[in-house]
Each structure stands twice: as structure tokens, then as C-alpha cells.
Short mmCIF file of C-alpha atoms in Angstrom, two decimals:
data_model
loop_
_atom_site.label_atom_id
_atom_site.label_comp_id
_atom_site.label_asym_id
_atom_site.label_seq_id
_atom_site.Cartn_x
_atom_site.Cartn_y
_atom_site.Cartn_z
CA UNK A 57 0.00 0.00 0.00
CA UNK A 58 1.49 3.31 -0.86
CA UNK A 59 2.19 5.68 1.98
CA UNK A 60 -0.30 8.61 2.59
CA UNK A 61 0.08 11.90 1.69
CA UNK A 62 -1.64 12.80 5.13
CA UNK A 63 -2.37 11.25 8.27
CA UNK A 64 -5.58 13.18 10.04
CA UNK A 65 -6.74 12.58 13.08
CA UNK A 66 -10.58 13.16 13.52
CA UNK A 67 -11.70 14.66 17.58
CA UNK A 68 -14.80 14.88 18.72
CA UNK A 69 -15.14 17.29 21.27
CA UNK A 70 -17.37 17.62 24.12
CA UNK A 71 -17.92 13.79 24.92
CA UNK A 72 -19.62 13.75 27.94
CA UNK A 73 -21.80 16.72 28.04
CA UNK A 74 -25.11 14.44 27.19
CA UNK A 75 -25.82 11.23 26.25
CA UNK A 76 -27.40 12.10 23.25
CA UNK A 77 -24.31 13.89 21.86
CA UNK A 78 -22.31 10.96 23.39
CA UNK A 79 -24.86 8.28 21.50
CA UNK A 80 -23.94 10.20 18.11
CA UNK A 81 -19.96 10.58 18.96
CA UNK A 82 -20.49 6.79 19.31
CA UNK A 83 -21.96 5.75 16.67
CA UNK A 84 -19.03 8.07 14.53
CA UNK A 85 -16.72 5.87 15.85
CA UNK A 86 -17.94 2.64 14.89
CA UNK A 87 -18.33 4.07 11.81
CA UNK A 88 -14.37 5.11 11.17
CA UNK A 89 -15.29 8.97 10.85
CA UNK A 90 -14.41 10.02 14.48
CA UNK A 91 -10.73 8.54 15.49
CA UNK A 92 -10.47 10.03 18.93
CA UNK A 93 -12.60 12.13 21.70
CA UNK A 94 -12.13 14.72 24.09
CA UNK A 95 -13.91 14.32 27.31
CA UNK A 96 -15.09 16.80 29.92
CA UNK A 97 -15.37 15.49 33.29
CA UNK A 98 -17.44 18.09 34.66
CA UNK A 99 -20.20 17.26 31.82
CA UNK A 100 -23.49 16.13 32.46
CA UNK A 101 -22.84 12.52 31.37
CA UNK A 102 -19.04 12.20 32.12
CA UNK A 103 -19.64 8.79 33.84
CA UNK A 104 -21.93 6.58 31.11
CA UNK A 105 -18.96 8.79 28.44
CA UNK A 106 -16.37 7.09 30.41
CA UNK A 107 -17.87 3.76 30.44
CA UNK A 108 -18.26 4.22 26.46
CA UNK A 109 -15.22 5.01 25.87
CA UNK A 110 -13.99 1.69 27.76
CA UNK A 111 -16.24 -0.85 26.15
CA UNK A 112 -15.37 0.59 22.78
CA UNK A 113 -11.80 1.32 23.51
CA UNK A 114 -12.00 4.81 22.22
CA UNK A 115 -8.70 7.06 22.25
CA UNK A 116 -9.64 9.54 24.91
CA UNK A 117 -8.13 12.65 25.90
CA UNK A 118 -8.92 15.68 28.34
CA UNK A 119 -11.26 18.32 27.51
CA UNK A 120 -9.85 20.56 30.29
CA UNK A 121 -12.59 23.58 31.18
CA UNK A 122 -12.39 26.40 32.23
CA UNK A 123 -15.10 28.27 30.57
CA UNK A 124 -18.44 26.41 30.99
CA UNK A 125 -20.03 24.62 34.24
CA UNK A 126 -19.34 24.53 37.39
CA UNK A 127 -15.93 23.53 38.07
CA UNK A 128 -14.33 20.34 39.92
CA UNK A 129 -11.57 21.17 42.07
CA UNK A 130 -11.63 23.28 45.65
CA UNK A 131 -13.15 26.48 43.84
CA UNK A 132 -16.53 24.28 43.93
CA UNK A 133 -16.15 24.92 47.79
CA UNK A 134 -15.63 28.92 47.82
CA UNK A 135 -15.07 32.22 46.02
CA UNK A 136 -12.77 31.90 43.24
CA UNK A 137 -11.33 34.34 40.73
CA UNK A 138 -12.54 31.23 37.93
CA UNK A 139 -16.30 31.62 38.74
CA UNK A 140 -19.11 34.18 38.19
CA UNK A 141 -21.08 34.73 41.97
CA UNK A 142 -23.64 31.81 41.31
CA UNK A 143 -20.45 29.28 41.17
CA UNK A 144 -20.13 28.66 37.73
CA UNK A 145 -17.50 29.28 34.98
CA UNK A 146 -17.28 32.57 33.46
CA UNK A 147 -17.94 31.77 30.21
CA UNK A 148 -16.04 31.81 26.95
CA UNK A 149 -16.10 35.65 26.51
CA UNK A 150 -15.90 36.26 30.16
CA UNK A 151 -12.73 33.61 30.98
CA UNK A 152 -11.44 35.83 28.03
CA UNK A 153 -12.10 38.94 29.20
CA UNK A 154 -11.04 38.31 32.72
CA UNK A 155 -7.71 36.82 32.14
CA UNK A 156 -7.10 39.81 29.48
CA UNK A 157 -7.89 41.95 32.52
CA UNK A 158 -5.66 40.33 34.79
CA UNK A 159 -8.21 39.05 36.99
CA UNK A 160 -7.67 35.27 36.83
CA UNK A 161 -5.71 33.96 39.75
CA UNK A 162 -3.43 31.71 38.26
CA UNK A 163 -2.82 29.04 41.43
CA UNK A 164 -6.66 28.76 40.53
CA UNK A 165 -6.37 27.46 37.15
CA UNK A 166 -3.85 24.99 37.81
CA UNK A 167 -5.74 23.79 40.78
CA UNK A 168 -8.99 23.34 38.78
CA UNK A 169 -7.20 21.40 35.86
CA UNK A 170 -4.98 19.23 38.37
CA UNK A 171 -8.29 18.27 39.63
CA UNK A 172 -9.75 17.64 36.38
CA UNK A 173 -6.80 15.36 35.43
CA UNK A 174 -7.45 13.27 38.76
CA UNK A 175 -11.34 12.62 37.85
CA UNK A 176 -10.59 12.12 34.37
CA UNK A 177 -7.97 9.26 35.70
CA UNK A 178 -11.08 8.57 37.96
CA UNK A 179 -13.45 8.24 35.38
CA UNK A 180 -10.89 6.16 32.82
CA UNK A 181 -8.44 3.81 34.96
CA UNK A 182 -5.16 5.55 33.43
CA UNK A 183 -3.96 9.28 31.59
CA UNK A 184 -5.63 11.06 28.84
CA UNK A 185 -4.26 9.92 25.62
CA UNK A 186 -4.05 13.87 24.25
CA UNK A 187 -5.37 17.37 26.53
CA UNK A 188 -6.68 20.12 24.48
CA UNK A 189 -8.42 22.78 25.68
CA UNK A 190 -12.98 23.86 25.56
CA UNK A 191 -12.89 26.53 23.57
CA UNK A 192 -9.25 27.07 23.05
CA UNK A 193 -8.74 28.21 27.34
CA UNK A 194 -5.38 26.65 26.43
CA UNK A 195 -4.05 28.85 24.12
CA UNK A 196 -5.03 32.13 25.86
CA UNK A 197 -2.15 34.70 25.92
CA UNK A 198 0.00 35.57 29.09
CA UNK A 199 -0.26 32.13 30.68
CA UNK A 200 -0.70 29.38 28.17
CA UNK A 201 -2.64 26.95 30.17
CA UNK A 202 -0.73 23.92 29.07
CA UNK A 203 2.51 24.93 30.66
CA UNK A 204 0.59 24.95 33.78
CA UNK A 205 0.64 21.18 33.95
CA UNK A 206 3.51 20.32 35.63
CA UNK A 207 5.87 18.71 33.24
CA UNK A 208 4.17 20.22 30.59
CA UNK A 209 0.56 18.36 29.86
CA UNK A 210 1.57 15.16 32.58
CA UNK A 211 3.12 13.43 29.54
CA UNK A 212 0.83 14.61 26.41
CA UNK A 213 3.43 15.49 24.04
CA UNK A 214 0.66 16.03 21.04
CA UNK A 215 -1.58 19.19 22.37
CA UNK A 216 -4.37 20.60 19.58
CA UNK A 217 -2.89 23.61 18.25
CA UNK A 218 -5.44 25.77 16.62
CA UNK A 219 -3.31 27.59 14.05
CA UNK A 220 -6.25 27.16 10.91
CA UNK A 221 -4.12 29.22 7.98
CA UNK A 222 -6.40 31.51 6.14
CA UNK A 223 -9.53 30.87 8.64
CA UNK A 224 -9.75 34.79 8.27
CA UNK A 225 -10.68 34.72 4.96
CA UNK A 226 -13.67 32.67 5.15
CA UNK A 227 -16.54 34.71 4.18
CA UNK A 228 -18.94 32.46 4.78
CA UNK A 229 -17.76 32.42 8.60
CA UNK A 230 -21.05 35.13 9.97
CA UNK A 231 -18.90 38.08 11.67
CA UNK A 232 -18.71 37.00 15.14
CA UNK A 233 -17.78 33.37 14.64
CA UNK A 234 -14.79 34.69 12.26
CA UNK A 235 -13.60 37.39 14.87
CA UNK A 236 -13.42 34.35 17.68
CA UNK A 237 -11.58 32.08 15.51
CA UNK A 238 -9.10 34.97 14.22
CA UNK A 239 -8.97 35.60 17.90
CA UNK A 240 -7.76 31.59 18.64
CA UNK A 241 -5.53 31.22 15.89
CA UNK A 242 -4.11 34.53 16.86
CA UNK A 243 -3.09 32.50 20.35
CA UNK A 244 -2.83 29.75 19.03
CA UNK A 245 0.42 31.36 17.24
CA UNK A 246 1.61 33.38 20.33
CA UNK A 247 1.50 29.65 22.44
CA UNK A 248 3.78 28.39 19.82
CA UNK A 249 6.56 29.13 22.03
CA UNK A 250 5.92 28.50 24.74
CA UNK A 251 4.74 25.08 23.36
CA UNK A 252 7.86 24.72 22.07
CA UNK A 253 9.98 25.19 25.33
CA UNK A 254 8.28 22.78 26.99
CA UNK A 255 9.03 20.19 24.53
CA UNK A 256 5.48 19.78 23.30
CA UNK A 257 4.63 19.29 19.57
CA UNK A 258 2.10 19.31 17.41
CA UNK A 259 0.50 18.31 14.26
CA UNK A 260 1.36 20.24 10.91
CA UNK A 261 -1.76 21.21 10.11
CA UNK A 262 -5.11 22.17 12.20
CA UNK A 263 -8.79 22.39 10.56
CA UNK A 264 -12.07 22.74 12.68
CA UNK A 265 -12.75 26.63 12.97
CA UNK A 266 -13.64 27.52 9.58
CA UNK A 267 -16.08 24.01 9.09
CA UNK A 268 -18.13 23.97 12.92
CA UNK A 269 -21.53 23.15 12.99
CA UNK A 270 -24.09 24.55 9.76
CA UNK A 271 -20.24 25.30 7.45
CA UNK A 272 -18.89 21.61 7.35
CA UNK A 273 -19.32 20.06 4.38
CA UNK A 274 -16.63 17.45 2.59
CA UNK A 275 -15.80 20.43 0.17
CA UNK A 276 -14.69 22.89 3.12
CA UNK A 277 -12.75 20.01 4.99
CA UNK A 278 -11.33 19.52 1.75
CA UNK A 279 -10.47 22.84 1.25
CA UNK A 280 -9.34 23.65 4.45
CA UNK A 281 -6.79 20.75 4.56
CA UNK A 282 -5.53 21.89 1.59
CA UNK A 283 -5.15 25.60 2.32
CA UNK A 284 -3.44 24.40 5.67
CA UNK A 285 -0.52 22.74 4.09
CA UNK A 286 -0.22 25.19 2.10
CA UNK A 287 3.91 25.58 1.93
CA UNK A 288 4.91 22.76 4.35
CA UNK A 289 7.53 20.77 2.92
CA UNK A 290 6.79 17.66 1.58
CA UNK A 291 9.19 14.34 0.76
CA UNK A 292 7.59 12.69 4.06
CA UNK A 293 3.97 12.06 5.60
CA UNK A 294 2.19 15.21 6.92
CA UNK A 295 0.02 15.09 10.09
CA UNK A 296 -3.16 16.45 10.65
CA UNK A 297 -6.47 17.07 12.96
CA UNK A 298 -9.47 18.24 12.75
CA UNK A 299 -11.93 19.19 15.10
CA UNK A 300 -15.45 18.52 15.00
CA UNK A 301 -18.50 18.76 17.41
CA UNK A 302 -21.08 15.76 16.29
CA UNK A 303 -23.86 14.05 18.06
CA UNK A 304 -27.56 14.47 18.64
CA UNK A 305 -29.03 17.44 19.29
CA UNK A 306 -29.29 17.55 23.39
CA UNK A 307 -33.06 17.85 24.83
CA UNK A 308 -33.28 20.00 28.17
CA UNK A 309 -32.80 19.60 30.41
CA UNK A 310 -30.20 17.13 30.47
CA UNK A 311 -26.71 17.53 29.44
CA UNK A 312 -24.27 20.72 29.82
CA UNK A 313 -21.88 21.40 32.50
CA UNK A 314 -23.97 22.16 35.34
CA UNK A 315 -25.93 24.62 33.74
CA UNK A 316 -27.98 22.95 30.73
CA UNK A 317 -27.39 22.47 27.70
CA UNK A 318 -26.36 25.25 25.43
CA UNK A 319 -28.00 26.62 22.68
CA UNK A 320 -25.77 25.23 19.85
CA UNK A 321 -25.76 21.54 21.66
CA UNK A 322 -29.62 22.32 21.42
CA UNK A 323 -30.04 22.95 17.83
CA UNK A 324 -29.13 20.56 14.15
CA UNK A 325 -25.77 21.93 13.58
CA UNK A 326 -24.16 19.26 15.89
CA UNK A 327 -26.60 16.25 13.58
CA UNK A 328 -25.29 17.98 10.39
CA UNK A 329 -21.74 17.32 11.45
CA UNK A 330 -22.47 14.09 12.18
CA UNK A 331 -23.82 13.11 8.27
CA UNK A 332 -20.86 14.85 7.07
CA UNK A 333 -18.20 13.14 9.15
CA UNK A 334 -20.47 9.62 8.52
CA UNK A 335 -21.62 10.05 4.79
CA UNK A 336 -19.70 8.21 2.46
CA UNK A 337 -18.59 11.95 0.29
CA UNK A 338 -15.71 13.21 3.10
CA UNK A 339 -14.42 9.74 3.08
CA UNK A 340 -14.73 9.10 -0.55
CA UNK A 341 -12.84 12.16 -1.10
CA UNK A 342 -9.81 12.55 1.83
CA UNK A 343 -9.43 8.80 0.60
CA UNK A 344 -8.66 10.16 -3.16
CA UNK A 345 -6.46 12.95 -1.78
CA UNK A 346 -4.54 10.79 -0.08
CA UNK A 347 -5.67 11.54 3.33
CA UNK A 348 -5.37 8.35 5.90
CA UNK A 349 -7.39 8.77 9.41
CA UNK A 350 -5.51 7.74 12.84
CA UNK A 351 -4.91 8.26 15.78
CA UNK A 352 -3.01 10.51 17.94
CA UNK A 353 -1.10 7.64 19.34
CA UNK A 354 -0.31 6.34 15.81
CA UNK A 355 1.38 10.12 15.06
CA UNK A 356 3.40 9.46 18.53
CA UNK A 357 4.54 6.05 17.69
CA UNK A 358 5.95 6.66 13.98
CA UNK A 359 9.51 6.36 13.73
CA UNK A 360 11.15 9.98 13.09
CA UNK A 361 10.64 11.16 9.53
CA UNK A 362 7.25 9.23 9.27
CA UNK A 363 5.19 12.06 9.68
CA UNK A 364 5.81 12.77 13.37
CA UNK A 365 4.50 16.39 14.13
CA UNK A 366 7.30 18.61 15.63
CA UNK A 367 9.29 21.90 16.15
CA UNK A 368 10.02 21.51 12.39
CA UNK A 369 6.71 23.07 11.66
CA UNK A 370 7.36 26.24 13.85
CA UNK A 371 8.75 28.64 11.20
CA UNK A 372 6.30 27.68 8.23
CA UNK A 373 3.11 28.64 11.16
CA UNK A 374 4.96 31.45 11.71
CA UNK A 375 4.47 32.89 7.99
CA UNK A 376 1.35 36.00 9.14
CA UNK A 377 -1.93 35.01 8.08
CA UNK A 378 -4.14 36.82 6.14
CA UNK A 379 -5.93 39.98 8.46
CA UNK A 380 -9.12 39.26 9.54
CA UNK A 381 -12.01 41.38 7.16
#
């Protein structure tokens, strides 16, 4: 068999937060659409996720959050710079806007995701197989929420780096969603760093912002693989991810955080990702481009040269993307 072009690993995020988006992250699986899952402990249905993820030995990483819920470590018991006066999370504008303002105690953090780690290893018998961060609280500027871990992510030498090239240019992106992901790939790019330092790497390419919810289709994935290895060198296998949210639309009230569901888990856009990812087109067509689906432990375990992610991709992320409109 010749070698691929690409390997791409395919996350769902948010296992755990119902069992209806759980039931639909599942059945993904089986299918060979969804390759590995990010799970947040603090969801809704973190326990039945975790059994899931056992009986169908799904690759399972940490979901850590900051931004949604109610959290699970000692600022559950008190005041805490993390939470809004009714106990929960701030948000993902307000975790934004407070640690922009300085007002995020950083001792906080790292004692909300330490705690995090320890019910994940709880929930799953042994360490996440990846940590990435609920809407992107790892790549935030100033601290870099990863290097918080001691030793760097406990081990997880393959964090999600949301770097999507050209995601500014998107015009079918409505106004606020392209802001927020100029905003991420934006820190995404300033993390690089730091990242680096720590002896973390990553995979060449990132795609997820520019095809969530209504905007994936096999033609944007397409595209936006394309567009981000755009200029990385080839002669060897390239690595990939890409993010995606699928599952069943939740029902209130269960599911969420601690708070409900939210409006997006709510609506179709998480059952349209899920015929995308499932429907025989995407597959059909990475297949023709030469695009293999694995896992993130199948990128770790190559021998060097065969299309391990690493520092090697630094300088070609560091080319400045396109302004946002």
C-alpha cells in the first residue's frame, strides 16, 4: 500500500456533556469517521462517556474547562477568581475577558485542571491519551494553560494547536464566529513558544474553525486541509487534525456542565456534522487525496521522519496570516 500523503486525526469534542451527543460521537466511531474524543469530566454525562469510551476502547483525551459549568476542584467549595457569583464558569467571553484583565488567579487554574486530570484518571483507569483545551482556554495569551501542567501536559506530548491558515478569509464564517476564531488562531500562534519550550509538539496542520456546525461540508474540509498545508515541505507524511462537534441534538434539560445544555448543543448543527463526518462523500474524497485517518497515538509512535508532528513546523506557522475582514 502506498504511503499517505496525510495522516488526520478526527476529535470529537465535548464527549460527555449528554448522552445524546455521546450516543452520536459513538456511533461516529464505529463508523471510522471520528478517530479520537475529548472528554469533559465536569459534563453532564461524564460517567456513562467514560464507560463508552472503555467498552469501545476509544482514544480519549482531556477536555480541560475552564469556561463552561461549574468547576471540579476546591473552587466548587468557595469564592474563586474562575467563577461568576452563582459558582459557575465565566464563560467563553468572560474567561477571556477576565484573564485579558488580569483578573484570573493563576494558582486557581492549575488547581482546577490538576483536579480535572485526577477525575478524568477517575473516570478512565489511566492518563488522557491527548489534553486540548474547551474553547481554546489553552491557548489564551499571558499564561498558556498547558505549561501549567507540571511537566508540561503530565506526559501529552501532542496538544491541539489551533493555528487554521487563512480561517480569516472565510466569508462564509457570519462576523462574530470569524472574529473568535481569528482571535484563537491569533493565540494559538503566540503559544507556539511557549509550546515549544516545553518540549510539546504538534501536528502540521489544524482544521475545525472555519467548518463547525451549519459550514462543514466534505468540500470545506477539503479545502481547508488543503489551504493548511499550504507551503509545508513535503518528501515525508504530513500530520493532521481536525476538530469537530457531532452528536444528537441535546433535549433539556439534560446535558451541559452544570448549567444545561447550550444553545448550539440544542439545535441541528451538531446532527449535520455528524452526516458529514459519517456520509460516504468526506471519506470518498480525503481517501482520493490521499488523506489516511488515525490516531493521535499512531502520530506518537511513527519512527522519526514518518510524519511525526514537531518543532520543524514552527517557522512555516509562523508565515502572518491573512488579516481578519
Amino acid at each position: 500500500m502506498a504511503r499517505p500523503r496525510v495522516r488526520l486525526v478526527v476529535t470529537a469534542d465535548d464527549f460527555g456533556y449528554c448522552p445524546r451527543r455521546d450516543e452520536g460521537i459513538v456511533e461516529a466511531f464505529l463508523a471510522g469517521a471520528v478517530t479520537s474524543v475529548s472528554l469533559l469530566v465536569n459534563g453532564a454525562a461524564a460517567e456513562s462517556a467514560a464507560e463508552l469510551a472503555g467498552r469501545y476502547r476509544i482514544p480519549t483525551g482531556l477536555h480541560a474547562n475552564l469556561s463552561e459549568g461549574r468547576p471540579v476542584g476546591p473552587a466548587c467549595h468557595g469564592a474563586s477568581t474562575l467563577l461568576s457569583p452563582e459558582g459557575f464558569f465565566l464563560g467563553k467571553m468572560g474567561f477571556r475577558e477576565a484573564v485579558a484583565a488580569g483578573g484570573v488567579a493563576l494558582p486557581q487554574v492549575r488547581e482546577e485542571l490538576e483536579a480535572q486530570l485526577i477525575r478524568f484518571r477517575e473516570l478512565l483507569g489511566g492518563d488522557p491519551t491527548h489534553v486540548d483545551g474547551h474553547q481554546h482556554v489553552h491557548v489564551l495569551p499571558g499564561w498558556w494553560g498547558w505549561t501549567l501542567f507540571p511537566g508540561g501536559g503530565y506526559g501529552c506530548a501532542l496538544p491541539r494547536l489551533p493555528v487554521e491558515l487563512w480561517v480569516g478569509g472565510c466569508a462564509w464564517l457570519e462576523a462574530p464566529a470569524r472574529a473568535f476564531a481569528c482571535a484563537v488562531e491569533r493565540d494559538a500562534r503566540a503559544a507556539m513558544g511557549p509550546f515549544s519550550r516545553y518540549g510539546l509538539r504538534w501536528t502540521d496542520a489544524f482544521v475545525g474553525l472555519s467548518t463547525c456546525g451549519r459550514h462543514m461540508s466534505a468540500h470545506r474540509v477539503s479545502g481547508a486541509l488543503a489551504r493548511a498545508l499550504e507551503g509545508i515541505p513535503t518528501g515525508r507524511t504530513l500530520t493532521a487534525e481536525l476538530m469537530a462537534h457531532p452528536g444528537y441534538p441535546s433535549v433539556p434539560p439534560a446535558g451541559g456542565c452544570g448549567e444545561g445544555p447550550d444553545a448550539f448543543s440544542c439545535s441541528w448543527e451538531r446532527l449535520h456534522e455528524l452526516r458529514v463526518l459519517t456520509a460516504p462523500t468526506l471519506r470518498t474524497r480525503l481517501a482520493q487525496e490521499g488523506v489516511q485517518l488515525c490516531t493521535l497515538h499512531d502520530l506518537d509512535s511513527k519512527s522519526h521522519g514518518e510524519g511525526i508532528p514537531g518543532e520543524a513546523t514552527l517557522e512555516t506557522f509562523l508565515e502572518p496570516s491573512p488579516p481578519c475582514p
